[in-house]
Coordinates of C-alpha atoms in Angstrom, one line a residue:
X195 CA -26.2 24.8 -13.6
X196 CA -26.7 21.3 -12.3
X197 CA -26.0 20.9 -8.6
X198 CA -25.6 17.7 -6.7
X199 CA -25.4 17.3 -2.9
X200 CA -23.4 14.7 -1.0
X201 CA -21.5 14.1 2.3
X202 CA -18.3 13.0 0.7
X203 CA -16.8 13.5 -2.8
X204 CA -14.0 11.3 -4.0
X205 CA -12.1 12.7 -7.1
X206 CA -10.5 9.8 -9.0
X207 CA -11.4 6.2 -9.5
X208 CA -8.1 4.5 -9.0
X209 CA -7.1 2.2 -6.1
X210 CA -7.1 5.0 -3.6
X211 CA -10.4 6.4 -4.9
X212 CA -12.1 3.1 -4.9
X213 CA -11.2 2.3 -1.3
X214 CA -12.0 5.9 -0.1
X215 CA -15.5 5.8 -1.8
X216 CA -16.3 2.3 -0.7
X217 CA -15.3 3.0 2.9
X218 CA -17.2 6.3 3.1
X219 CA -20.4 4.8 1.7
X220 CA -20.2 1.7 3.9
X221 CA -20.0 4.0 6.9
X222 CA -23.2 5.6 5.9
X223 CA -22.0 8.8 4.1
X224 CA -23.8 9.8 0.9
X225 CA -20.8 9.5 -1.4
X226 CA -20.0 10.5 -5.0
X227 CA -17.1 9.0 -6.8
X228 CA -16.1 11.2 -9.8
X229 CA -14.1 9.4 -12.4
X230 CA -13.2 10.2 -16.1
X231 CA -14.0 6.6 -17.2
X232 CA -16.3 4.2 -15.4
X233 CA -14.9 1.4 -17.5
X234 CA -11.4 1.8 -16.1
X235 CA -12.2 1.9 -12.4
X236 CA -9.2 0.5 -10.4
X237 CA -7.2 0.2 -13.6
X238 CA -3.8 -1.5 -13.0
X239 CA -1.8 1.0 -15.0
X240 CA 1.5 -0.9 -14.6
X241 CA 1.8 -4.6 -13.6
X242 CA -1.5 -6.3 -12.9
X243 CA -0.2 -7.7 -9.7
X244 CA -1.1 -7.0 -6.0
X245 CA 1.1 -7.4 -3.0
X246 CA 4.8 -8.1 -2.6
X247 CA 7.3 -7.3 0.1
X248 CA 5.5 -5.2 2.7
X249 CA 2.8 -4.3 0.1
X250 CA 1.1 -7.6 0.8
X251 CA 0.8 -6.8 4.4
X252 CA -0.9 -3.5 3.5
X253 CA -3.5 -5.3 1.4
X254 CA -4.2 -7.6 4.4
X255 CA -4.7 -4.6 6.6
X256 CA -7.0 -2.9 4.1
X257 CA -9.0 -6.1 4.1
X258 CA -9.1 -6.4 7.9
X259 CA -10.5 -2.8 8.0
X260 CA -13.3 -3.8 5.6
X261 CA -11.8 -2.6 2.3
X262 CA -12.2 -4.2 -1.1
X263 CA -8.7 -4.8 -2.5
X264 CA -8.2 -8.2 -0.9
X265 CA -11.6 -9.5 -1.9
X266 CA -11.2 -8.3 -5.5
X267 CA -7.6 -9.7 -5.7
X268 CA -8.7 -13.2 -4.5
X269 CA -11.5 -13.2 -7.1
X270 CA -9.2 -12.3 -10.0
X271 CA -5.9 -13.9 -9.0
X272 CA -4.2 -16.0 -11.8
X273 CA -1.1 -16.7 -9.8
X274 CA -0.4 -16.5 -6.0
X275 CA 2.9 -16.7 -4.1
X276 CA 4.0 -16.2 -0.6
X277 CA 7.3 -14.3 -0.8
X278 CA 10.1 -14.5 1.7
X279 CA 9.2 -18.0 3.0
X280 CA 12.8 -18.7 3.8
X281 CA 12.7 -15.9 6.4
X282 CA 10.7 -15.4 9.6
X283 CA 7.0 -14.8 9.5
X284 CA 7.4 -11.1 10.0
X285 CA 8.8 -11.0 6.4
X286 CA 6.2 -13.3 4.7
X287 CA 4.5 -11.3 2.0
X288 CA 1.6 -12.4 -0.2
X289 CA 1.6 -11.5 -3.9
X290 CA -0.9 -12.3 -6.7
X291 CA -0.8 -11.8 -10.4
X292 CA -4.3 -10.7 -11.4
X293 CA -6.5 -10.7 -14.5
X294 CA -6.4 -7.0 -15.4
X295 CA -9.8 -6.8 -17.1
X296 CA -11.6 -9.0 -14.5
X297 CA -10.0 -6.9 -11.7
X298 CA -11.7 -3.8 -13.1
X299 CA -15.1 -5.4 -13.4
X300 CA -14.9 -7.1 -10.0
X301 CA -14.3 -3.6 -8.4
X302 CA -17.0 -2.1 -10.6
X303 CA -19.4 -4.7 -9.4
X304 CA -18.5 -4.2 -5.8
X305 CA -19.0 -0.4 -6.1
X306 CA -22.2 -0.8 -8.0
X307 CA -23.7 -2.8 -5.2
X308 CA -22.5 -0.5 -2.4
X309 CA -25.4 1.4 -0.8
X310 CA -25.0 5.2 -0.5
X311 CA -22.5 5.3 -3.4
X312 CA -23.0 7.1 -6.7
X313 CA -20.6 7.2 -9.6
X314 CA -20.4 10.3 -11.8
X315 CA -18.4 10.1 -15.0
X316 CA -16.8 13.5 -15.5
X317 CA -13.6 15.5 -15.0
X318 CA -13.1 17.8 -12.0
X319 CA -11.8 21.2 -13.1
X320 CA -11.7 23.2 -9.9
X321 CA -12.3 23.0 -6.1
X322 CA -15.0 25.0 -4.5
X323 CA -14.2 26.4 -1.0
X324 CA -15.3 29.1 1.4
X325 CA -13.0 31.5 3.2
X326 CA -9.7 33.0 2.3
X327 CA -6.5 31.0 1.7
X328 CA -3.8 31.3 4.3
X329 CA 0.0 31.5 3.9
X330 CA 2.2 28.4 4.0
X331 CA 3.1 28.9 7.7
X332 CA 1.4 25.7 9.0
X333 CA 2.4 26.5 12.6
X334 CA 0.3 29.7 12.6
X335 CA -2.4 28.0 10.5
X336 CA -2.9 25.3 13.1
X337 CA -4.3 27.9 15.5
X338 CA -6.3 29.7 12.9
X339 CA -10.0 29.2 13.4
X340 CA -10.8 30.6 10.0
X341 CA -9.0 28.3 7.6
X342 CA -10.8 28.0 4.2
X343 CA -13.2 25.1 4.0
X344 CA -13.8 23.0 0.9
X345 CA -17.5 23.0 -0.2
X346 CA -17.3 20.9 -3.3
X347 CA -16.0 20.6 -6.9
X348 CA -17.0 21.9 -10.3
X349 CA -16.5 19.7 -13.4
X350 CA -15.6 20.5 -17.0
X351 CA -19.3 20.1 -17.9
X352 CA -20.3 22.8 -15.4
X353 CA -21.8 20.5 -12.8
X354 CA -21.3 21.6 -9.2
X355 CA -21.1 18.7 -6.7
X356 CA -21.2 20.0 -3.1
X357 CA -20.1 18.3 0.0
X358 CA -18.3 19.2 3.3
X359 CA -15.5 16.7 2.6
X360 CA -13.5 16.1 -0.6
X361 CA -10.9 13.4 -1.2
X362 CA -8.4 14.0 -4.0
X363 CA -7.1 10.7 -5.5
X364 CA -6.1 11.8 -9.0
X365 CA -3.1 9.5 -9.4
X366 CA -0.8 10.5 -12.3
X367 CA -3.4 12.6 -14.2
X368 CA -2.7 16.1 -12.8
X369 CA -0.8 17.7 -15.7
X370 CA 0.4 14.3 -16.7
X371 CA 3.0 14.2 -19.5
X372 CA 4.0 10.9 -21.2
X373 CA 7.4 10.4 -22.8
X374 CA 8.6 7.9 -25.5
X375 CA 12.0 9.0 -26.8
X376 CA 11.9 12.7 -27.7
X377 CA 8.1 12.5 -28.2
X378 CA 5.9 14.0 -25.5
X379 CA 2.1 13.6 -25.2
X380 CA -0.1 15.0 -22.5
X381 CA -1.9 12.2 -20.7
X382 CA -2.6 10.6 -17.3
X383 CA -2.2 7.1 -18.7
X384 CA -1.7 5.7 -22.2
X385 CA -4.6 6.9 -24.4
X386 CA -6.2 8.8 -21.5
X387 CA -6.3 12.6 -21.2
X388 CA -4.4 14.6 -18.5
X389 CA -6.2 16.9 -16.0
X390 CA -4.8 20.4 -16.7
X391 CA -6.5 22.8 -14.2
X392 CA -7.1 21.0 -10.9
X393 CA -3.6 21.6 -9.6
X394 CA -3.9 25.3 -9.9
X395 CA -7.1 25.2 -7.9
X396 CA -5.4 23.3 -5.1
X397 CA -2.2 25.3 -5.0
X398 CA -4.3 28.5 -4.7
X399 CA -4.9 27.3 -1.1
X400 CA -1.2 27.6 -0.4
X401 CA -0.6 23.8 -0.8
X402 CA 2.8 23.1 -2.4
X403 CA 3.0 21.0 -5.5
X404 CA 6.0 19.4 -7.3
X405 CA 6.6 16.9 -10.1
X406 CA 7.4 13.2 -10.0
X407 CA 8.0 10.6 -12.6
X408 CA 7.2 6.9 -13.1
X409 CA 7.3 4.5 -16.0
X410 CA 5.9 1.2 -17.3
X411 CA 7.3 -1.6 -19.6
X412 CA 6.4 -2.7 -23.1
X413 CA 3.4 -5.1 -23.5
X414 CA 4.1 -8.2 -25.4
X415 CA 2.1 -10.6 -27.6
X416 CA 2.3 -14.1 -26.0
X417 CA 2.2 -15.7 -29.4
X418 CA 5.5 -14.2 -30.5
X419 CA 7.5 -15.5 -27.5
X420 CA 9.9 -18.5 -27.6
X421 CA 9.1 -20.1 -24.3
X422 CA 11.7 -22.8 -24.8
X423 CA 14.3 -20.1 -24.1
X424 CA 12.7 -19.2 -20.7
X425 CA 12.4 -20.7 -17.3
X426 CA 8.9 -21.4 -16.0
X427 CA 7.9 -19.9 -12.7
X428 CA 4.8 -21.6 -11.3
X429 CA 2.7 -20.2 -8.5
X430 CA 1.4 -21.8 -5.2
X431 CA -2.0 -23.2 -4.5
X432 CA -2.1 -23.7 -0.7
X433 CA -4.6 -22.1 1.7
X434 CA -3.1 -18.6 1.7
X435 CA -5.1 -15.7 0.2
X436 CA -5.5 -12.0 0.7
X437 CA -8.9 -11.5 2.2
X438 CA -9.9 -12.9 5.6
X439 CA -13.4 -13.4 4.0
X440 CA -12.8 -13.7 0.3
X441 CA -13.4 -16.7 -1.9
X442 CA -10.3 -18.8 -2.5
X443 CA -8.7 -18.6 -6.0
X444 CA -11.4 -19.2 -8.6
X445 CA -9.7 -18.6 -11.9
X446 CA -7.3 -20.8 -13.8
X447 CA -3.8 -20.5 -12.3
X448 CA -1.1 -19.5 -14.8
X449 CA 2.7 -19.6 -14.6
X450 CA 5.1 -16.7 -15.2
X451 CA 8.4 -17.1 -17.0
X452 CA 11.9 -15.7 -16.3
X453 CA 14.9 -15.0 -18.5
X454 CA 17.7 -12.4 -18.8
X455 CA 18.8 -9.5 -20.9
X456 CA 22.1 -9.9 -22.6
X457 CA 25.1 -7.9 -23.8
X458 CA 23.7 -7.4 -27.3
X459 CA 20.5 -5.9 -26.0
X460 CA 22.5 -3.6 -23.6
X461 CA 24.6 -2.3 -26.6
X462 CA 21.4 -1.4 -28.4
X463 CA 19.9 0.4 -25.4
X464 CA 23.1 2.3 -24.8
X465 CA 23.1 3.4 -28.4
X466 CA 19.7 5.1 -27.8
X467 CA 20.7 7.0 -24.6
X468 CA 21.1 10.4 -26.4
X469 CA 17.4 10.1 -27.2
X470 CA 16.4 8.9 -23.8
X471 CA 14.1 11.4 -21.9
X472 CA 15.9 10.4 -18.7
X473 CA 19.4 11.4 -20.0
X474 CA 18.8 14.2 -22.6
X475 CA 17.3 16.6 -20.0
X476 CA 13.7 16.2 -21.1
X477 CA 12.6 14.7 -17.8
X478 CA 13.6 16.8 -14.7
X479 CA 11.5 15.1 -12.1
X480 CA 12.4 12.3 -9.7
X481 CA 11.5 8.6 -10.4
X482 CA 11.4 5.5 -8.2
X483 CA 15.0 4.6 -7.3
X484 CA 14.0 1.0 -6.3
X485 CA 12.2 0.3 -9.6
X486 CA 14.5 1.8 -12.2
X487 CA 14.1 1.8 -16.0
X488 CA 16.2 -0.7 -17.9
X489 CA 18.4 2.2 -19.2
X490 CA 19.0 3.4 -15.7
X491 CA 20.2 -0.1 -14.7
X492 CA 22.7 -0.1 -17.5
X493 CA 24.1 3.3 -16.5
X494 CA 24.1 2.5 -12.8
X495 CA 25.6 -1.0 -13.2
X496 CA 27.8 -0.8 -16.2
X497 CA 29.7 -4.0 -15.4
X498 CA 26.6 -6.2 -15.4
X499 CA 26.2 -8.2 -18.6
X500 CA 22.6 -9.2 -17.9
X501 CA 19.6 -8.3 -15.8
X502 CA 16.6 -10.5 -14.9
X503 CA 13.3 -10.2 -16.7
X504 CA 9.9 -11.7 -15.8
X505 CA 7.2 -12.3 -18.3
X506 CA 3.8 -12.2 -16.6
X507 CA 0.3 -12.9 -18.0
X508 CA -2.3 -10.1 -18.0
X509 CA -5.3 -12.4 -17.9
X510 CA -6.8 -15.8 -18.7
X511 CA -8.4 -14.6 -22.0
X512 CA -5.7 -12.4 -23.5
X513 CA -2.4 -12.9 -25.2
X514 CA -1.1 -9.6 -23.7
X515 CA 1.9 -10.1 -21.3
X516 CA 3.8 -7.7 -19.0
X517 CA 7.6 -7.7 -19.3
X518 CA 8.6 -7.0 -15.7
X519 CA 12.1 -5.5 -15.5
X520 CA 12.0 -3.7 -18.8
X521 CA 10.5 -0.4 -17.8
X522 CA 11.7 2.2 -20.4
X523 CA 11.0 5.5 -22.1
X524 CA 13.5 4.9 -24.9
X525 CA 12.5 5.5 -28.6
X526 CA 10.1 2.8 -29.9
X527 CA 12.6 1.5 -32.4
X528 CA 15.3 1.2 -29.8
X529 CA 13.0 -0.8 -27.5
X530 CA 12.0 -3.2 -30.2
X531 CA 15.6 -3.7 -31.5
X532 CA 16.9 -4.4 -28.0
X533 CA 14.1 -6.8 -27.2
X534 CA 14.8 -8.8 -30.4
X535 CA 18.4 -9.3 -29.3
X536 CA 17.1 -11.5 -26.5
X537 CA 16.7 -15.2 -27.7
X538 CA 13.2 -15.6 -26.1
X539 CA 12.0 -12.4 -27.8
X540 CA 13.8 -12.7 -31.2
X541 CA 10.5 -12.6 -33.0
X542 CA 8.6 -10.4 -30.5
X543 CA 5.5 -8.5 -31.4
X544 CA 4.3 -5.7 -29.0
X545 CA 1.0 -4.1 -28.2
X546 CA 2.5 -0.9 -27.1
X547 CA 6.0 0.4 -26.0
X548 CA 7.1 1.3 -22.6
X549 CA 6.7 5.0 -21.6
X550 CA 7.5 7.4 -18.7
X551 CA 5.0 9.8 -17.2
X552 CA 5.5 13.0 -15.2
X553 CA 2.8 14.3 -13.0
X554 CA 2.0 16.7 -10.1
X555 CA 2.0 15.7 -6.5
X556 CA 1.5 17.7 -3.2
X557 CA 3.8 18.0 -0.3
X558 CA 2.4 15.4 2.3
X559 CA 4.0 17.2 5.2
X560 CA 1.1 19.7 4.8
X561 CA -1.3 16.9 5.9
X562 CA -2.1 15.6 9.3
X563 CA -2.4 12.0 10.2
X564 CA -6.0 11.9 9.1
X565 CA -4.7 12.8 5.6
X566 CA -6.7 16.1 5.8
X567 CA -4.9 19.2 4.6
X568 CA -3.5 21.6 7.3
X569 CA -4.4 24.5 5.1
X570 CA -8.0 23.7 4.1
X571 CA -10.7 22.1 6.3
X572 CA -12.4 19.1 4.8
X573 CA -9.8 18.5 2.0
X574 CA -8.2 15.1 2.1
X575 CA -5.5 13.6 -0.2
X576 CA -4.6 9.9 -0.9
X577 CA -2.5 7.9 -3.2
X578 CA 0.1 9.1 -5.8
X579 CA -0.9 12.7 -5.2
X580 CA 0.9 12.4 -1.9
X581 CA 4.1 11.3 -3.5
X582 CA 3.7 7.5 -3.2
X583 CA 3.8 4.8 -5.8
X584 CA 2.1 1.4 -5.9
X585 CA -1.5 0.2 -5.9
X586 CA -1.2 -1.0 -2.3
X587 CA 0.1 2.2 -0.8
X588 CA -2.7 4.0 -2.6
X589 CA -5.3 1.7 -1.2
X590 CA -4.0 2.0 2.3
X591 CA -4.2 5.8 2.2
X592 CA -7.5 5.7 0.4
X593 CA -9.3 3.7 3.1
X594 CA -8.0 6.0 5.8
X595 CA -8.9 9.1 3.9
X596 CA -12.4 7.8 3.2
X597 CA -12.9 6.9 6.9
X598 CA -11.8 10.3 8.0
X599 CA -13.7 12.2 5.4
X600 CA -16.8 10.5 6.6
X601 CA -16.1 11.2 10.3
X602 CA -15.3 14.8 9.5
X603 CA -18.4 15.3 7.3
X604 CA -20.5 13.8 10.2
X605 CA -19.0 16.3 12.6
X606 CA -19.9 19.3 10.6
X607 CA -22.8 21.0 12.4
X608 CA -22.9 24.1 10.3
X609 CA -21.4 25.6 7.1
X610 CA -19.0 28.1 8.8
X611 CA -15.3 27.8 8.2
X612 CA -14.1 26.9 11.7
X613 CA -12.3 23.7 12.2
X614 CA -14.9 21.4 13.8
X615 CA -14.2 19.2 16.8
X616 CA -13.9 15.7 15.6
X617 CA -12.0 12.5 16.4
X618 CA -10.0 11.2 13.4
X619 CA -9.3 7.6 12.9
X620 CA -5.5 7.1 12.8
X621 CA -3.2 4.1 13.0
X622 CA 0.1 4.0 15.0
X623 CA 3.4 2.7 13.7
X624 CA 3.0 -0.5 15.9
X625 CA -0.6 -1.0 14.7
X626 CA -0.2 -1.2 10.9
X627 CA 2.1 -0.8 7.9
X628 CA -0.5 1.8 6.9
X629 CA 0.3 3.7 10.1
X630 CA 4.0 3.6 9.2
X631 CA 3.3 4.7 5.6
X632 CA 1.1 7.7 6.7
X633 CA 3.4 8.8 9.5
X634 CA 6.4 8.7 7.2
X635 CA 4.6 10.8 4.6
X636 CA 3.3 13.5 7.0
X637 CA 6.4 13.6 9.2
X638 CA 9.3 13.1 6.8
X639 CA 7.9 14.1 3.4
X640 CA 9.2 12.6 0.2
X641 CA 12.0 13.4 -2.2
X642 CA 11.3 10.4 -4.5
X643 CA 8.2 8.2 -5.0
X644 CA 7.6 6.5 -1.7
X645 CA 7.4 2.7 -1.6
X646 CA 6.8 0.6 1.5
X647 CA 9.4 -1.8 2.6
X648 CA 9.5 -4.1 5.7
X649 CA 12.7 -2.2 6.8
X650 CA 10.6 1.0 7.2
X651 CA 8.7 -0.6 10.1
X652 CA 10.3 -0.7 13.6
X653 CA 7.8 -3.4 14.9
X654 CA 7.7 -5.9 12.1
X655 CA 7.0 -8.9 14.3
X656 CA 3.8 -7.1 15.4
X657 CA 2.8 -6.2 11.8
X658 CA 2.6 -9.7 10.2
X659 CA 0.4 -10.5 7.3
X660 CA -1.4 -13.2 9.3
X661 CA -2.5 -11.0 12.2
X662 CA -3.9 -8.0 10.4
X663 CA -7.4 -8.9 11.5
X664 CA -6.3 -9.1 15.1
X665 CA -4.9 -5.6 14.9
X666 CA -7.6 -3.8 13.0
X667 CA -11.0 -5.5 12.6
X668 CA -12.4 -4.7 16.0
X669 CA -11.4 -1.0 15.7
X670 CA -12.9 -0.8 12.2
X671 CA -16.1 -2.5 13.4
X672 CA -16.4 0.1 16.1
X673 CA -16.6 3.0 13.6
X674 CA -19.0 1.1 11.4
X675 CA -16.8 0.0 8.5
X676 CA -16.0 -3.7 9.1
X677 CA -19.2 -5.7 8.8
X678 CA -20.8 -7.7 11.5
X679 CA -20.0 -10.9 9.5
X680 CA -16.3 -9.9 9.4
X681 CA -16.3 -9.1 13.1
X682 CA -18.1 -12.3 14.1
X683 CA -15.6 -14.4 12.0
X684 CA -12.7 -12.7 13.7
X685 CA -14.1 -13.3 17.2
X686 CA -14.6 -17.0 16.3
X687 CA -11.0 -17.2 15.0
X688 CA -9.7 -15.4 18.0
X689 CA -11.3 -17.9 20.3
X690 CA -9.8 -20.9 18.4
X691 CA -6.3 -19.3 18.5
X692 CA -6.6 -18.7 22.2
X693 CA -7.6 -22.3 22.9
X694 CA -4.6 -23.6 20.9
X695 CA -2.1 -21.3 22.6
X696 CA -3.6 -22.1 26.1
X697 CA -3.2 -25.8 25.4
X698 CA 0.4 -25.4 24.3
X699 CA 1.2 -23.4 27.4
X700 CA -0.4 -25.7 29.8
X701 CA 0.3 -29.2 28.4
X702 CA 3.4 -31.2 29.5
X703 CA 5.0 -33.4 26.8
X704 CA 6.8 -36.7 27.6
X705 CA 9.7 -37.9 25.4
X706 CA 7.9 -41.2 24.4
X707 CA 5.0 -39.2 23.0
X708 CA 6.9 -37.2 20.4
X709 CA 10.5 -38.5 20.0
X710 CA 9.6 -40.6 17.0
X711 CA 8.3 -37.5 15.2
X712 CA 11.3 -35.4 16.3
X713 CA 13.7 -38.0 14.9
X714 CA 11.7 -38.2 11.6
X715 CA 12.1 -34.4 11.0
X716 CA 15.8 -34.4 12.0
X717 CA 15.7 -32.6 15.3
X718 CA 17.1 -33.7 18.7
X719 CA 14.8 -36.0 20.7
X720 CA 13.7 -35.0 24.2
X721 CA 15.7 -36.3 27.1
X722 CA 13.0 -35.3 29.6
X723 CA 9.5 -33.8 29.7
X724 CA 8.8 -30.2 28.8
X725 CA 5.9 -27.8 28.0
X726 CA 4.5 -28.2 24.6
X727 CA 5.2 -24.5 23.9
X728 CA 8.9 -25.1 24.5
X729 CA 8.9 -27.9 21.9
X730 CA 7.1 -25.9 19.3
X731 CA 9.5 -23.0 19.8
X732 CA 12.3 -25.1 18.3
X733 CA 13.4 -24.2 14.8
X734 CA 11.9 -26.5 12.2
X735 CA 9.2 -28.0 14.5
X736 CA 5.7 -27.4 13.1
X737 CA 2.6 -27.6 15.3
X738 CA 0.7 -29.7 12.8
X739 CA 3.4 -32.3 12.7
X740 CA 3.6 -32.5 16.6
X741 CA -0.2 -32.8 16.6
X742 CA 0.0 -36.2 14.9
X743 CA 1.0 -37.6 18.3
X744 CA -1.5 -35.5 20.4
X745 CA -5.1 -36.2 19.6
X746 CA -6.4 -33.2 21.7
X747 CA -4.2 -30.8 19.8
X748 CA -5.2 -32.4 16.5
X749 CA -8.8 -31.8 17.4
X750 CA -8.1 -28.1 18.2
X751 CA -6.3 -27.6 15.0
X752 CA -9.0 -29.1 12.8
X753 CA -11.7 -26.6 13.7
X754 CA -13.3 -24.7 11.9
X755 CA -12.9 -27.0 8.9
X756 CA -13.0 -24.2 6.3
X757 CA -10.2 -22.0 7.7
X758 CA -8.3 -24.3 10.2
X759 CA -4.9 -23.9 8.5
X760 CA -5.1 -20.1 8.7
X761 CA -5.8 -20.4 12.4
X762 CA -3.1 -23.0 13.0
X763 CA -0.5 -20.8 11.3
X764 CA -1.3 -17.8 13.5
X765 CA -1.4 -19.8 16.7
X766 CA 1.9 -21.4 15.9
X767 CA 3.6 -18.1 15.3
X768 CA 2.3 -16.8 18.6
X769 CA 3.7 -19.8 20.4
X770 CA 7.0 -20.0 18.5
X771 CA 7.8 -16.2 18.6
X772 CA 6.2 -15.2 21.9
X773 CA 9.4 -13.9 23.4
X774 CA 10.1 -11.7 20.3
X775 CA 6.5 -10.5 20.3
X776 CA 6.6 -9.5 24.0
X777 CA 9.9 -7.7 23.6
X778 CA 8.6 -5.7 20.6
X779 CA 5.4 -4.8 22.5
X780 CA 7.5 -3.4 25.3
X781 CA 9.5 -1.2 22.8
X782 CA 6.2 0.0 21.3
X783 CA 4.8 0.9 24.7
X784 CA 7.9 3.0 25.5
X785 CA 7.3 4.9 22.3
X786 CA 3.6 5.4 23.2
X787 CA 4.7 7.4 26.2
X788 CA 6.1 10.0 23.8
X789 CA 3.0 9.7 21.7
X790 CA 1.0 10.8 24.7
X791 CA 3.0 14.0 25.1
X792 CA 1.1 16.4 22.8
X793 CA 3.2 19.4 21.8
X794 CA 1.2 21.0 19.0
X795 CA 0.2 24.5 19.8
X796 CA 2.5 24.7 22.9
X797 CA 5.6 26.2 21.3
X798 CA 6.8 28.8 18.9
X799 CA 9.8 26.8 17.7
X800 CA 11.6 29.8 16.2
X801 CA 11.9 31.4 19.6
X802 CA 13.5 28.3 21.3
X803 CA 17.2 29.1 21.3
X804 CA 18.1 25.6 22.7
X805 CA 17.0 24.0 19.5
X806 CA 19.3 23.6 16.5
X807 CA 18.6 25.9 13.5
X808 CA 17.6 22.9 11.4
X809 CA 15.3 21.6 14.2
X810 CA 13.5 25.0 14.5
X811 CA 12.9 25.0 10.7
X812 CA 11.7 21.4 10.5
X813 CA 9.5 21.6 13.6
X814 CA 7.9 24.9 12.3
X815 CA 7.3 23.4 8.9
X816 CA 5.9 20.0 10.1
X817 CA 4.2 21.3 13.3
X818 CA 4.2 17.7 14.8
X819 CA 1.3 16.7 17.0
X820 CA 3.3 14.7 19.6
X821 CA 6.8 14.5 20.9
X822 CA 7.1 11.0 19.3
X823 CA 6.3 12.4 15.9
X824 CA 8.8 15.2 16.4
X825 CA 11.5 12.6 17.2
X826 CA 11.0 11.0 13.8
X827 CA 11.5 14.2 11.8
X828 CA 14.8 14.1 9.8
X829 CA 17.1 16.8 11.3
X830 CA 15.5 16.8 14.8
X831 CA 18.2 15.2 17.1
X832 CA 17.7 13.5 20.5
X833 CA 19.1 16.6 22.1
X834 CA 16.4 18.7 20.5
X835 CA 13.8 16.3 21.9
X836 CA 15.4 16.6 25.4
X837 CA 15.0 20.4 25.1
X838 CA 11.3 20.0 24.4
X839 CA 10.9 17.5 27.2
X840 CA 12.4 20.0 29.7
X841 CA 10.2 22.8 28.4
X842 CA 7.1 20.5 28.7
X843 CA 7.9 19.7 32.3
X844 CA 8.1 23.5 33.0

């Protein structure tokens, strides 16, 4: 039997797996990425787009930490837009349509040139571990010094790959089952095999699994579309991008197109409902409520006579297009008939129909905030196997799992099964959307595929897309992930921002200096002098416009020449929203006081009569680390938290 030895093994080459393997190797761990197809690394199984509401912030955070998704997206973007511009900067979210094929090869190139990283093309069949599996009582397991410890994996070709840390990022491949009408085909993605045995190997450790469902739309031949019956949707080409270091958009920028379904198409789809896997009992698992299939839209909103569709290019060198808004698992003939009732698609030709897919995931409440299992030392999970959906959510989990797998592997002084002393890398809810994502997963669990929204974050003004490097780059550099180049660029940027903010706070402005500009933009002229920061805080007043009258400010805003607009944007936001930022920081500091009260291992919740029955059950199941985490568990009330506070004081 062939045996290979590593520090970290990553199972699965999707978006979580790529970030996990890249992070681990960059931090110095000897890393093996096991994937079934080296030519489909970071495959965009659904829409070839990155970012969007809250998702764009996650990508910026992954980049600030030293991850690859932002750099790869900038290199392969064929349309870029900043969403939510009409709202405040806390809501601005970058989104890019990417060239699907080039995205894969850009990631492949990045991984191929990463030191300490090997790629092994194979399928993992089973986990290898030492020690005996425990029961599902995570409260007792937390104090158990003899939890089983993962030692590696065995593949279908009989290769044993050994390591003290394993990251599972298997996406939708675990017992994947695809549906088109009444036809069911095993598979993890169209034309790719499912992984049939790995789930059993994981659940043998006492880890709970369940099923979820997702879907994807039909792919359309561009040559068969009547674009005269659509509305063009161009992108933007300003200075914004995803990576703080990446190259600005290099590929030809392409438009998208929008149009609507109609009553005739709806009638055809409704005719096919008896054969829909979603409504004939064929699919029992839960799908994403916020990204419903087109047939679900018709059932949920029966009075709507149309729904929006977005036709999006898949690349610069292909005629394949993605029909956003038409996710479906209806029979092929129903999908085609309905599409041809829409004027723009009356002569449509397709490359493949839409389909649904069911797959296994694992209860994320059985993980701690490092994304390591509470039931098996050294075993980490990231991505859709944790019940999430989306490339960005997967990447955010992947980079944290890769970091912590590396830190954990480095802390292993021997091969025994005791839980080694180590310091995991975790992000708080006021530090990153990634922190919100992971805390939601391990504290609240999931009952449907989890998707990040800005509304899930309590501290949105602190988690903007523009300041991800301010929040995360120094921390990442400390652990050896963010490069020195990235760190030095951030320190230079930080210095420029501080100079601009200081100038705005210390400079007095006279009416005669700026009133002409204020009148030109339709805002009230000054009657007397004021601090520059007070003027910039006005709605509609932009710092670069005011700088036209202030040579010193203009000079500060023009340096460094290559990224001055990015710096000016962040500085303006800090000046304009300083009051809101300070207020949110104070709220976060209050919550940190509860974060500092560690309760794990102090209580046997079932014996505390002052707690509600639901609270005892939830606290026992989750076994929260801190009082703040306990307060976020659904079913744990403020009165339950007060009981724990009283007991902690005793």
